[in-house]
DNA sequence: TTGTAAAATGAATACGTAACCATTTGATGG
DNA sequence: CCATCAAATGGTTACGTATTCATTTTACAA
């Protein structure tokens, strides 16, 4: 592998000058610059980013710990994060973390000495948070937050849960099921609380058999759906804790010949790009902002990295309804 | 940042011993090992991967140059690639490359001295291919291939194009449009050739006004669709060069109140995961294998990296029809 | 006890770059 | 022609690790 020393020898200058040609070309005279550039091209020299990282203590690399891509929310955010970071000159190391391999994922992220970490996989009560703060390396969580209430970008999850329940209630639904994720995750926890609040405000009875706070794997959601269909008095609507879950449930419904929304209304939360598609048209609650949470988070993270100020980011985006085609009035059905 | 020297000093041993504790613990006596481990934990030391890369000339990092995630094909493959690579102990640098910023993307990929490169964005006639070969760094292309016909994993694109046209023809369609990507890309080129061959074999006339080989951005596909709807004698079916395009076209059709498949049959190629969804049920042609191209490519790449043999990978997966709900017989319509 | 080999540890070095400080070259004005 | 100062370049070192080679310690047989 050809190094800057080789270039220096080939051009008849010092390694220092080669370095200057690449980093501060203004400090080097035109003829020497040309000489060095010629050597660089002839040897097709490429600087070694690792060596540079070592001496500069700056890696130009960001570590992204995302949820799995079969969840369309992470499709949108991963895309936004990587594109923005690349534009700003950062490389992005990506890991798709499932909750089993959390600690392992953190370990690999840490030993790479990245400039910043952006993660969605944190739990409310995650001990990793204190470690991250100790390490004095900029980080931000998106979508989820830690109980410490620091360095996060989220939507107003409580309000989102509330609005989605309210929407179904105002359409006349009385028996509404909830299918969400684990309550150890702030996102689902707050959405669920919003849901409960709405049910309470509108004086609708709650029964445990309609409530599923489960692992969000495909199988588990499908299993929850089957439980629901087995019930004596089936709910007429389901509040899903996320668009990803809503899409899963709709798929399950179709497989059971249950027509959405005629037989069953389903509403999601997140307003993922996919939900706009003509074949989907998912009714959902999402951020009023055009920019997704990934974009907001990565732009904040890069600010933190470049300003060297460890100020604390706390962003909660307001939400609104997106009324599409997977929910309808209960009267029509009866 | 705490280094192995700090640990050594704290534990009262040499830096060499610290290194041994982490890499060849069998060579160090139990009591010293314990002493060092204690120091490592107390100082919460994390080895610096960049320094290690520098001395070992091995980065444990792979560079992925993927197409954009709004194309569901790249959702499936990116997911498979990253998960497999992580399992095998490799970090993955991801870039979503659009064709405008190709060279820029390559540059950043190269200066990172990665162990291998996996890319989908190569053109048939891409000068980068020779550069890659020169660099003596393992690489593989997936989905697309270079004219040199080396180091690729693809599906049988010609056959895929042929089968998709044949399917529509056998359903009775006479006027069939083609909407594909640029012919500078092997994938679209071969699919298009397959399409032409089928049209020829079945003696169907071809007219330029039904053929669109265009940039695959959303706007351009929508524009192609609008051109099609403006035609005096509208085609009754569209062969899309990829599922991504098919989904785009279906969305456009719905927006124009054209019913798929009653008014217009649309078939894709790739059989992406999303096409299975109950709301989508896209008729398509895809690999007969369970594993997607990303998985095949990354596993081959890691073999190349670890065997240090620069053997040449040429994999073309056979394809078959997946008959779902976006195509139907022409008779019904008339 | 002594000799000898094996086991355990340490000292020195290389990896490729940027940064710091020292030196040489060139230009300007008196 | 010289003094002065800026511009241009070079020599040396540090970054944090693994590796190579040298040294010390230990174990065991004679």
XYZ file of C-alpha atoms (C1' of nucleotides) in Angstrom:
728
model
C 0.000 0.000 0.000
C 1.478 3.315 -1.105
C 1.944 5.856 1.678
C 2.636 9.569 1.823
C 6.308 8.729 2.317
C 6.379 6.933 -1.000
C 4.804 9.931 -2.652
C 7.355 12.198 -0.982
C 10.262 10.130 -2.230
C 8.810 9.931 -5.723
C 8.275 13.679 -5.861
C 11.568 14.539 -4.207
C 10.024 16.377 -1.266
C 9.400 15.654 2.397
C 6.418 13.769 3.758
C 5.398 16.964 5.515
C 5.007 18.716 2.185
C 2.850 15.930 0.843
C 0.638 16.285 3.871
C 0.466 20.018 3.292
C -0.506 19.583 -0.335
C -3.547 17.663 0.795
C -4.540 19.698 3.831
C -3.244 23.252 3.432
C -2.367 23.662 -0.246
C -2.168 27.448 0.158
C 1.053 27.030 2.076
C 2.881 25.324 -0.787
C 4.325 26.902 -3.936
C 2.685 26.147 -7.250
C 5.541 24.138 -8.853
C 6.017 21.905 -5.786
C 2.276 21.437 -5.558
C 2.159 20.283 -9.166
C 5.113 17.985 -8.632
C 3.432 16.362 -5.649
C 0.034 16.085 -7.328
C 1.724 14.377 -10.258
C 3.339 11.876 -7.923
C 0.035 11.305 -6.140
C -1.665 10.499 -9.405
C 1.135 8.383 -10.766
C 1.250 6.238 -7.664
C -2.539 6.550 -7.251
C -1.994 7.364 -3.615
C -4.951 7.422 -1.224
C -4.481 8.763 2.301
C -5.129 6.340 5.114
C -8.078 7.546 7.144
C -7.146 5.387 10.138
C -3.732 6.935 10.516
C -5.291 10.343 10.254
C -7.869 9.477 12.893
C -5.118 8.337 15.183
C -3.192 11.574 15.107
C -6.149 13.937 14.900
C -8.380 12.147 17.348
C -11.233 12.742 14.926
C -12.695 9.948 12.887
C -15.314 11.622 10.706
C -17.363 8.576 11.485
C -20.738 8.303 13.170
C -22.186 5.128 14.588
C -25.857 4.452 13.914
C -27.709 1.915 16.033
C -31.045 1.543 14.292
C -34.014 -0.739 14.606
C -34.598 -3.340 11.863
C -35.485 -2.233 8.333
C -38.573 -4.395 8.097
C -40.016 -1.596 10.174
C -40.622 1.152 7.594
C -40.005 3.837 10.190
C -36.361 2.842 10.198
C -36.266 2.820 6.427
C -37.196 6.492 6.418
C -34.900 7.494 9.258
C -31.870 5.436 8.205
C -32.069 6.941 4.777
C -32.286 10.497 6.092
C -29.512 9.963 8.613
C -26.995 8.435 6.243
C -27.645 10.872 3.432
C -27.326 13.915 5.650
C -24.223 12.617 7.408
C -22.539 11.779 4.111
C -23.333 15.223 2.781
C -21.631 16.694 5.789
C -18.552 14.529 5.265
C -19.185 11.801 7.810
C -19.098 8.089 7.249
C -21.772 6.073 9.002
C -21.345 2.672 10.606
C -24.721 1.003 10.731
C -25.957 -1.715 13.009
C -29.487 -3.087 13.076
C -29.978 -3.903 16.692
C -32.472 -6.379 17.988
C -33.109 -6.179 21.694
C -31.300 -9.449 22.403
C -27.928 -8.263 21.202
C -27.998 -4.787 22.675
C -24.816 -4.911 24.756
C -22.875 -6.573 21.987
C -23.917 -3.821 19.622
C -22.815 -1.133 22.035
C -19.428 -2.774 22.491
C -18.589 -2.770 18.789
C -19.841 0.779 18.494
C -17.569 1.965 21.277
C -14.276 0.474 20.239
C -14.420 2.294 16.968
C -13.819 5.708 18.560
C -16.491 7.408 16.511
C -17.178 11.136 16.625
C -20.776 10.610 17.627
C -23.455 8.010 18.222
C -27.059 8.158 17.080
C -29.325 5.466 18.408
C -32.956 4.482 18.552
C -32.655 1.321 20.556
C -32.425 2.699 24.077
C -34.730 1.529 26.845
C -36.323 3.796 29.433
C -34.207 2.276 32.141
C -31.074 1.503 30.170
C -27.766 1.477 32.089
C -25.987 2.287 28.839
C -27.134 5.870 29.137
C -24.780 6.672 31.993
C -21.932 4.965 30.186
C -22.580 7.106 27.159
C -22.512 10.243 29.270
C -19.307 9.163 30.962
C -17.585 8.585 27.649
C -17.885 12.244 26.798
C -18.730 11.446 23.207
C -21.672 13.254 21.626
C -24.770 11.114 21.295
C -28.464 11.452 20.686
C -31.425 9.113 20.770
C -34.254 9.368 18.285
C -37.753 7.970 18.548
C -37.042 6.625 22.015
C -35.754 8.356 25.092
C -34.216 7.495 28.434
C -35.827 8.251 31.756
C -33.160 10.934 32.337
C -34.945 12.956 29.701
C -31.803 14.148 27.950
C -30.498 14.173 24.367
C -33.516 12.928 22.492
C -35.658 13.708 19.493
C -39.154 12.260 19.536
C -42.706 12.980 18.507
C -45.287 13.769 21.154
C -46.039 10.138 21.798
C -48.646 10.652 24.475
C -50.596 12.993 22.235
C -50.179 10.562 19.326
C -51.709 7.734 21.333
C -54.446 10.042 22.523
C -55.313 11.311 19.054
C -55.400 7.867 17.531
C -57.809 6.582 20.179
C -59.873 9.756 19.959
C -60.151 9.346 16.199
C -61.589 5.846 16.536
C -63.886 6.848 19.368
C -65.286 9.749 17.370
C -65.993 7.346 14.525
C -68.312 5.550 16.926
C -66.159 2.604 17.957
C -66.824 1.303 21.454
C -64.638 -1.773 21.707
C -61.137 -0.815 20.715
C -58.094 -3.029 21.015
C -54.561 -1.804 21.619
C -51.576 -3.585 20.088
C -48.285 -1.993 21.047
C -44.700 -2.773 21.908
C -42.957 -3.404 25.224
C -43.590 -0.811 27.926
C -39.870 -0.714 28.680
C -39.630 1.480 25.579
C -40.587 5.128 26.098
C -42.256 5.374 22.709
C -44.763 2.597 23.258
C -45.168 3.447 26.904
C -46.217 7.020 26.257
C -48.397 6.128 23.300
C -50.152 3.563 25.436
C -50.661 6.098 28.209
C -52.198 8.502 25.692
C -54.492 5.750 24.507
C -55.580 4.984 28.066
C -56.181 8.652 28.776
C -58.471 8.991 25.765
C -60.427 5.863 26.674
C -60.810 7.279 30.140
C -61.796 10.773 29.016
C -64.488 9.334 26.779
C -65.643 6.927 29.500
C -65.084 3.811 27.468
C -64.580 0.597 29.421
C -61.179 -1.068 29.297
C -60.664 -4.773 29.350
C -57.342 -6.541 29.599
C -58.270 -8.933 26.862
C -58.116 -6.100 24.352
C -54.672 -4.953 25.410
C -51.480 -6.354 23.908
C -48.135 -4.865 24.822
C -45.850 -7.373 23.232
C -42.551 -7.881 21.502
C -42.825 -6.321 18.044
C -41.618 -9.258 15.982
C -43.859 -10.302 13.121
C -44.812 -13.557 14.785
C -45.803 -11.911 18.036
C -47.984 -9.333 16.354
C -49.653 -12.003 14.268
C -50.190 -13.988 17.422
C -51.801 -10.986 19.094
C -54.072 -10.597 16.087
C -55.143 -14.205 16.302
C -55.933 -13.755 19.987
C -58.114 -10.807 19.067
C -60.030 -12.712 16.401
C -60.713 -15.500 18.841
C -62.467 -13.186 21.289
C -66.184 -13.619 21.842
C -66.939 -9.956 21.332
C -64.452 -8.860 18.765
C -63.274 -5.255 18.818
C -64.365 -3.143 15.861
C -61.095 -1.248 15.755
C -57.451 -1.593 16.662
C -55.093 1.141 17.786
C -51.641 0.012 16.686
C -48.654 1.381 18.561
C -46.812 2.073 15.309
C -47.397 2.029 11.541
C -45.177 -1.000 11.344
C -47.538 -2.901 13.627
C -50.603 -1.555 11.829
C -49.299 -2.831 8.489
C -48.574 -6.181 10.070
C -52.098 -6.375 11.483
C -53.672 -5.399 8.185
C -51.715 -8.148 6.462
C -52.980 -10.602 9.077
C -56.552 -9.375 8.612
C -56.420 -9.846 4.853
C -55.128 -13.357 5.339
C -58.184 -14.083 7.526
C -60.559 -12.498 5.006
C -61.352 -9.684 7.379
C -61.851 -6.519 5.385
C -60.181 -3.314 6.515
C -61.829 -0.935 7.206
C -65.301 -2.438 6.598
C -64.985 -5.190 9.178
C -62.207 -3.691 11.227
C -60.672 -0.230 11.492
C -56.929 -0.024 12.050
C -54.922 3.091 12.829
C -51.179 3.465 13.150
C -48.717 5.998 14.522
C -45.666 7.456 12.726
C -46.931 8.403 9.276
C -44.136 6.533 7.522
C -43.541 7.242 3.837
C -44.955 3.874 2.877
C -48.308 4.707 4.463
C -48.972 7.274 1.703
C -48.877 4.664 -1.040
C -52.110 4.289 -2.968
C -52.353 0.607 -2.122
C -51.884 1.278 1.590
C -53.394 4.632 2.535
C -52.981 3.990 6.201
C -54.781 6.253 8.636
C -52.186 7.331 11.147
C -50.898 10.008 13.490
C -47.557 11.624 12.799
C -45.315 14.627 13.114
C -46.539 17.888 11.638
C -43.012 18.460 10.364
C -41.817 17.515 6.903
C -38.479 16.313 8.268
C -38.418 12.919 9.888
C -36.965 12.231 13.311
C -33.800 10.763 11.842
C -33.034 13.976 10.022
C -33.685 16.090 13.084
C -31.505 13.865 15.225
C -28.532 13.671 12.884
C -28.488 17.408 12.274
C -28.505 18.020 16.019
C -25.792 15.435 16.553
C -23.511 17.017 13.980
C -24.076 20.397 15.593
C -22.996 18.885 18.887
C -19.906 17.342 17.317
C -18.807 20.489 15.522
C -19.601 23.039 18.204
C -17.821 20.935 20.796
C -20.488 22.150 23.191
C -22.238 19.399 25.033
C -25.535 21.188 25.193
C -28.561 19.058 25.804
C -31.071 18.412 23.044
C -34.699 17.858 24.003
C -37.018 17.940 21.029
C -40.615 16.768 21.068
C -42.385 17.339 17.783
C -46.125 18.055 17.798
C -48.368 15.594 15.957
C -51.562 15.534 13.935
C -53.980 13.056 12.344
C -53.556 11.809 8.807
C -56.999 10.575 7.901
C -56.763 8.007 5.132
C -58.528 4.767 4.267
C -58.024 2.151 6.979
C -60.591 3.490 9.437
C -64.293 4.255 9.026
C -67.472 5.030 10.929
C -68.893 2.181 12.899
C -72.519 2.886 11.813
C -71.875 1.884 8.240
C -70.888 -1.562 9.326
C -73.881 -2.412 11.428
C -8.820 8.870 26.243
C -7.345 5.996 28.235
C -4.836 3.880 26.319
C -3.238 0.499 26.837
C -0.210 2.306 28.252
C -2.364 3.815 30.961
C -3.712 0.390 31.778
C -0.179 -0.993 31.879
C 1.003 1.679 34.283
C -2.046 1.232 36.489
C -1.569 -2.527 36.619
C 2.206 -2.355 36.994
C 2.969 -4.324 33.830
C 4.179 -3.507 30.327
C 1.952 -2.398 27.484
C 2.881 -5.614 25.719
C 1.287 -7.632 28.483
C -1.919 -5.631 28.259
C -2.032 -6.346 24.556
C -1.476 -10.024 25.283
C -4.284 -10.128 27.812
C -6.676 -9.010 25.122
C -5.363 -11.019 22.195
C -3.554 -14.113 23.479
C -4.644 -14.553 27.109
C -3.245 -18.095 27.165
C 0.261 -16.690 27.161
C -0.179 -14.783 30.417
C -0.201 -16.129 33.981
C -3.471 -16.112 35.893
C -2.519 -13.539 38.576
C -1.159 -11.033 36.024
C -4.188 -11.556 33.870
C -6.469 -10.766 36.799
C -4.410 -7.720 37.675
C -4.677 -6.384 34.135
C -8.370 -7.152 33.796
C -8.971 -5.280 37.008
C -7.116 -2.263 35.665
C -9.030 -2.463 32.389
C -12.318 -2.398 34.207
C -11.323 0.291 36.678
C -10.190 2.609 33.919
C -12.962 1.345 31.616
C -10.434 0.969 28.863
C -11.570 0.335 25.295
C -9.003 -0.567 22.652
C -8.696 1.824 19.727
C -9.723 0.071 16.567
C -7.967 2.591 14.336
C -4.579 2.024 15.923
C -5.118 -1.687 15.575
C -6.063 -1.341 11.921
C -2.923 0.646 11.318
C -0.563 -1.984 12.603
C -2.468 -5.046 11.440
C -3.494 -3.706 8.067
C -6.933 -5.178 8.678
C -9.913 -3.010 9.453
C -12.770 -5.432 10.035
C -14.805 -2.960 8.068
C -16.710 -3.406 4.845
C -17.933 -0.609 2.647
C -21.437 -0.902 1.231
C -22.444 1.243 -1.719
C -26.163 0.653 -2.050
C -28.973 2.159 -4.042
C -31.520 4.323 -2.210
C -33.842 2.808 0.383
C -37.012 4.102 -1.204
C -36.382 1.195 -3.537
C -37.566 -1.797 -1.475
C -35.028 -4.056 -3.148
C -32.306 -2.192 -1.304
C -34.239 -2.423 1.943
C -34.097 -6.204 1.719
C -30.480 -6.392 0.616
C -29.086 -3.742 2.948
C -30.692 -5.493 5.850
C -29.291 -8.879 4.889
C -25.830 -7.504 4.179
C -25.430 -5.570 7.400
C -26.837 -8.284 9.613
C -24.647 -10.993 8.132
C -21.523 -8.838 8.196
C -22.110 -7.851 11.816
C -22.612 -11.469 12.770
C -19.270 -12.256 11.236
C -17.575 -9.451 13.150
C -17.416 -6.782 10.455
C -18.557 -3.211 10.709
C -20.310 -1.810 7.661
C -19.950 1.702 6.267
C -23.053 2.475 4.276
C -23.524 4.961 1.493
C -26.689 5.427 -0.530
C -25.382 6.358 -3.906
C -27.318 8.228 -6.518
C -25.821 8.145 -9.964
C -24.769 11.795 -9.861
C -22.404 11.398 -6.945
C -20.824 8.126 -7.977
C -17.169 9.175 -8.055
C -17.465 11.073 -4.803
C -18.889 7.983 -3.153
C -16.062 5.809 -4.413
C -13.471 8.259 -3.124
C -14.741 8.194 0.447
C -15.051 4.437 0.283
C -11.448 4.042 -0.781
C -9.696 6.228 1.728
C -11.109 4.209 4.525
C -8.920 1.207 3.761
C -11.729 -1.261 4.195
C -11.304 -5.016 4.021
C -13.825 -5.336 1.218
C -16.330 -3.442 -0.881
C -19.819 -4.557 -1.820
C -21.615 -2.415 -4.326
C -24.732 -2.350 -6.435
C -24.200 0.934 -8.201
C -21.812 -0.085 -10.945
C -22.492 0.656 -14.595
C -21.868 -1.743 -17.463
C -19.071 0.426 -18.762
C -17.776 1.811 -15.487
C -14.070 2.786 -15.364
C -14.158 2.223 -11.616
C -14.059 -1.504 -12.213
C -10.437 -1.511 -13.306
C -9.501 0.732 -10.417
C -11.116 -1.734 -8.044
C -9.179 -4.591 -9.573
C -5.926 -2.638 -9.375
C -6.422 -1.885 -5.719
C -6.227 -5.543 -4.872
C -9.013 -5.225 -2.355
C -11.783 -7.824 -2.449
C -15.008 -6.525 -3.938
C -18.234 -7.823 -5.367
C -21.171 -6.289 -7.179
C -24.721 -7.418 -6.557
C -27.761 -6.897 -8.727
C -25.681 -5.167 -11.386
C -22.585 -6.309 -13.189
C -19.776 -4.858 -15.243
C -19.120 -5.760 -18.868
C -16.001 -7.641 -17.732
C -18.357 -10.234 -16.312
C -16.444 -10.737 -13.072
C -17.270 -10.687 -9.367
C -21.017 -10.363 -9.458
C -24.157 -11.868 -8.008
C -27.330 -11.313 -9.987
C -30.582 -12.951 -10.963
C -31.065 -14.148 -14.514
C -32.219 -10.778 -15.720
C -32.786 -11.729 -19.332
C -34.988 -14.633 -18.317
C -36.790 -12.395 -15.806
C -37.651 -9.872 -18.510
C -38.669 -12.695 -20.816
C -40.904 -14.379 -18.253
C -42.637 -11.186 -17.256
C -43.493 -10.323 -20.852
C -44.510 -13.917 -21.541
C -46.839 -13.860 -18.552
C -48.664 -10.794 -19.844
C -48.789 -12.127 -23.391
C -50.269 -15.405 -22.246
C -52.940 -13.466 -20.393
C -53.966 -12.111 -23.766
C -52.384 -8.689 -23.702
C -51.394 -7.338 -27.106
C -50.237 -3.815 -26.370
C -47.704 -3.951 -23.606
C -45.617 -1.042 -22.395
C -42.129 -1.318 -20.948
C -40.967 1.012 -18.176
C -37.393 0.340 -17.144
C -34.212 2.040 -16.022
C -31.211 3.302 -17.933
C -29.650 0.838 -20.365
C -26.204 1.701 -19.021
C -27.138 -0.587 -16.130
C -26.747 -4.294 -16.797
C -29.840 -5.184 -14.809
C -32.259 -3.066 -16.811
C -30.443 -3.723 -20.041
C -30.765 -7.487 -19.794
C -34.325 -7.373 -18.524
C -35.231 -5.167 -21.441
C -33.551 -7.550 -23.879
C -35.541 -10.422 -22.390
C -38.715 -8.408 -22.818
C -37.881 -7.688 -26.452
C -37.103 -11.317 -27.118
C -40.468 -12.429 -25.762
C -42.339 -9.823 -27.778
C -40.465 -11.028 -30.813
C -41.000 -14.734 -30.132
C -44.738 -14.160 -29.812
C -44.801 -11.942 -32.878
C -46.179 -8.903 -31.099
C -45.500 -5.543 -32.685
C -43.241 -3.104 -30.899
C -43.692 0.618 -30.932
C -41.301 3.150 -29.489
C -44.108 5.060 -27.840
C -44.621 2.156 -25.437
C -40.980 1.962 -24.413
C -39.532 3.996 -21.564
C -35.977 3.446 -20.448
C -35.565 6.299 -18.063
C -33.941 7.468 -14.894
C -35.617 5.651 -12.003
C -36.437 8.641 -9.828
C -40.042 8.893 -8.676
C -40.712 11.932 -10.810
C -39.398 10.332 -13.975
C -41.443 7.184 -13.532
C -44.554 9.202 -12.848
C -43.794 11.230 -15.948
C -43.471 8.049 -17.985
C -46.825 6.898 -16.631
C -48.444 10.160 -17.649
C -47.034 9.789 -21.138
C -48.573 6.332 -21.302
C -52.009 7.520 -20.208
C -51.933 10.230 -22.844
C -51.488 7.728 -25.667
C -54.324 7.295 -28.142
C -54.301 3.520 -27.871
C -53.371 2.878 -24.282
C -51.505 -0.317 -23.450
C -53.460 -2.821 -21.393
C -50.412 -3.887 -19.430
C -47.071 -2.594 -18.271
C -43.895 -4.580 -17.762
C -41.950 -2.725 -15.102
C -38.201 -3.185 -14.992
C -38.270 -3.640 -11.224
C -40.751 -4.010 -8.357
C -39.791 -0.555 -7.231
C -40.951 0.861 -10.532
C -44.062 -1.297 -10.563
C -45.096 0.008 -7.145
C -44.472 3.535 -8.319
C -46.633 2.968 -11.403
C -49.435 1.408 -9.397
C -49.427 4.415 -7.100
C -49.665 6.668 -10.144
C -52.506 4.570 -11.563
C -54.521 4.801 -8.362
C -54.056 8.545 -8.329
C -55.551 8.650 -11.832
C -58.436 6.352 -10.883
C -57.126 3.628 -13.093
C -57.828 0.282 -11.465
C -55.073 -2.317 -11.298
C -55.464 -4.978 -12.589
C -58.979 -4.412 -14.019
C -58.019 -1.486 -16.232
C -54.309 -2.109 -16.379
C -52.081 -5.066 -15.544
C -48.711 -4.306 -14.008
C -45.923 -6.784 -13.368
C -42.615 -6.215 -11.620
C -39.280 -7.952 -11.292
C -37.391 -8.745 -8.058
C -40.020 -10.229 -5.755
C -39.143 -7.867 -2.911
C -40.424 -8.670 0.569
C -42.914 -5.831 0.395
C -44.591 -7.341 -2.661
C -45.966 -10.181 -0.499
C -47.998 -7.831 1.664
C -51.734 -8.396 1.549
C -52.382 -4.833 0.433
C -49.863 -5.113 -2.386
C -49.759 -8.647 -3.756
C -47.639 -7.643 -6.677
C -47.247 -10.114 -9.523
C -43.548 -10.344 -10.191
C -40.589 -12.448 -11.291
C -37.865 -13.244 -8.820
C -35.149 -15.579 -7.667
C -36.134 -19.136 -6.853
C -33.806 -18.927 -3.856
C -34.893 -17.971 -0.358
C -31.756 -15.884 0.166
C -31.687 -12.466 -1.410
C -28.852 -11.197 -3.575
C -27.424 -9.108 -0.767
C -26.975 -12.152 1.412
C -25.356 -14.137 -1.385
C -22.998 -11.297 -2.185
C -21.880 -10.532 1.349
C -21.246 -14.171 2.160
C -19.123 -14.512 -0.974
C -17.269 -11.301 -0.169
C -16.397 -12.443 3.332
C -15.175 -15.745 1.910
C -12.919 -13.790 -0.420
C -11.624 -11.642 2.436
C -10.906 -14.525 4.751
C -9.515 -17.005 2.261
C -7.227 -14.341 0.827
C -7.830 -16.004 -2.495
C -8.927 -13.638 -5.184
C -11.087 -16.174 -6.928
C -13.737 -14.831 -9.194
C -17.398 -15.015 -8.233
C -19.972 -15.315 -11.005
C -23.407 -16.176 -9.718
C -26.582 -15.926 -11.756
C -29.631 -17.149 -9.866
C -32.488 -18.748 -11.831
C -35.880 -17.056 -11.637
C -39.567 -17.908 -11.632
C -42.985 -16.236 -11.758
C -44.812 -15.182 -8.628
C -48.392 -14.867 -9.771
C -50.290 -12.533 -7.496
C -52.962 -9.906 -7.948
C -51.763 -7.040 -10.143
C -52.224 -8.794 -13.488
C -55.252 -10.452 -15.066
C -56.605 -11.835 -18.315
C -57.414 -9.291 -20.960
C -60.748 -10.938 -21.918
C -62.375 -9.979 -18.648
C -61.788 -6.334 -19.370
C -63.347 -6.193 -22.786
C 22.768 -27.429 43.914
C 23.097 -26.711 39.150
C 21.895 -26.828 34.342
C 18.485 -26.438 30.826
C 14.454 -25.691 28.623
C 9.995 -23.647 28.774
C 7.052 -20.151 30.307
C 6.238 -15.392 31.232
C 7.259 -10.752 30.702
C 9.373 -6.504 28.884
C 11.781 -3.175 25.575
C 11.890 -1.472 21.166
C 9.819 -0.788 16.758
C 6.556 -0.173 12.842
C 2.185 1.226 10.944
C 0.841 6.300 8.152
C -0.458 10.538 9.177
C -0.626 15.583 11.099
C 1.549 18.893 14.005
C 5.260 21.219 15.961
C 9.488 23.399 15.594
C 13.665 24.371 12.884
C 15.775 25.645 8.795
C 16.275 27.371 4.217
C 14.753 30.276 0.477
C 13.069 34.474 -1.422
C 11.519 39.244 -1.426
C 11.611 43.904 0.019
C 13.452 48.231 1.487
C 17.150 51.066 2.897
C 24.774 44.848 -0.853
C 22.928 43.790 3.320
C 19.359 43.371 6.910
C 14.927 41.873 7.965
C 11.033 39.325 7.636
C 7.806 36.380 5.341
C 7.222 32.376 2.651
C 8.338 27.717 1.798
C 10.093 23.463 3.094
C 12.133 19.811 6.024
C 13.188 17.005 10.369
C 11.210 14.948 14.218
C 7.691 13.389 17.134
C 3.148 11.595 18.794
C -1.027 9.037 18.168
C -2.241 3.630 20.261
C -1.713 -0.695 19.025
C 0.529 -5.470 17.705
C 4.713 -7.682 16.803
C 9.475 -9.050 17.058
C 13.181 -10.001 19.703
C 15.449 -10.001 24.187
C 15.325 -10.903 28.928
C 13.777 -12.707 33.198
C 11.421 -16.140 35.850
C 9.905 -20.747 36.700
C 9.922 -25.787 36.615
C 12.172 -29.839 36.683
C 15.656 -33.346 35.980
C 20.348 -34.620 36.929
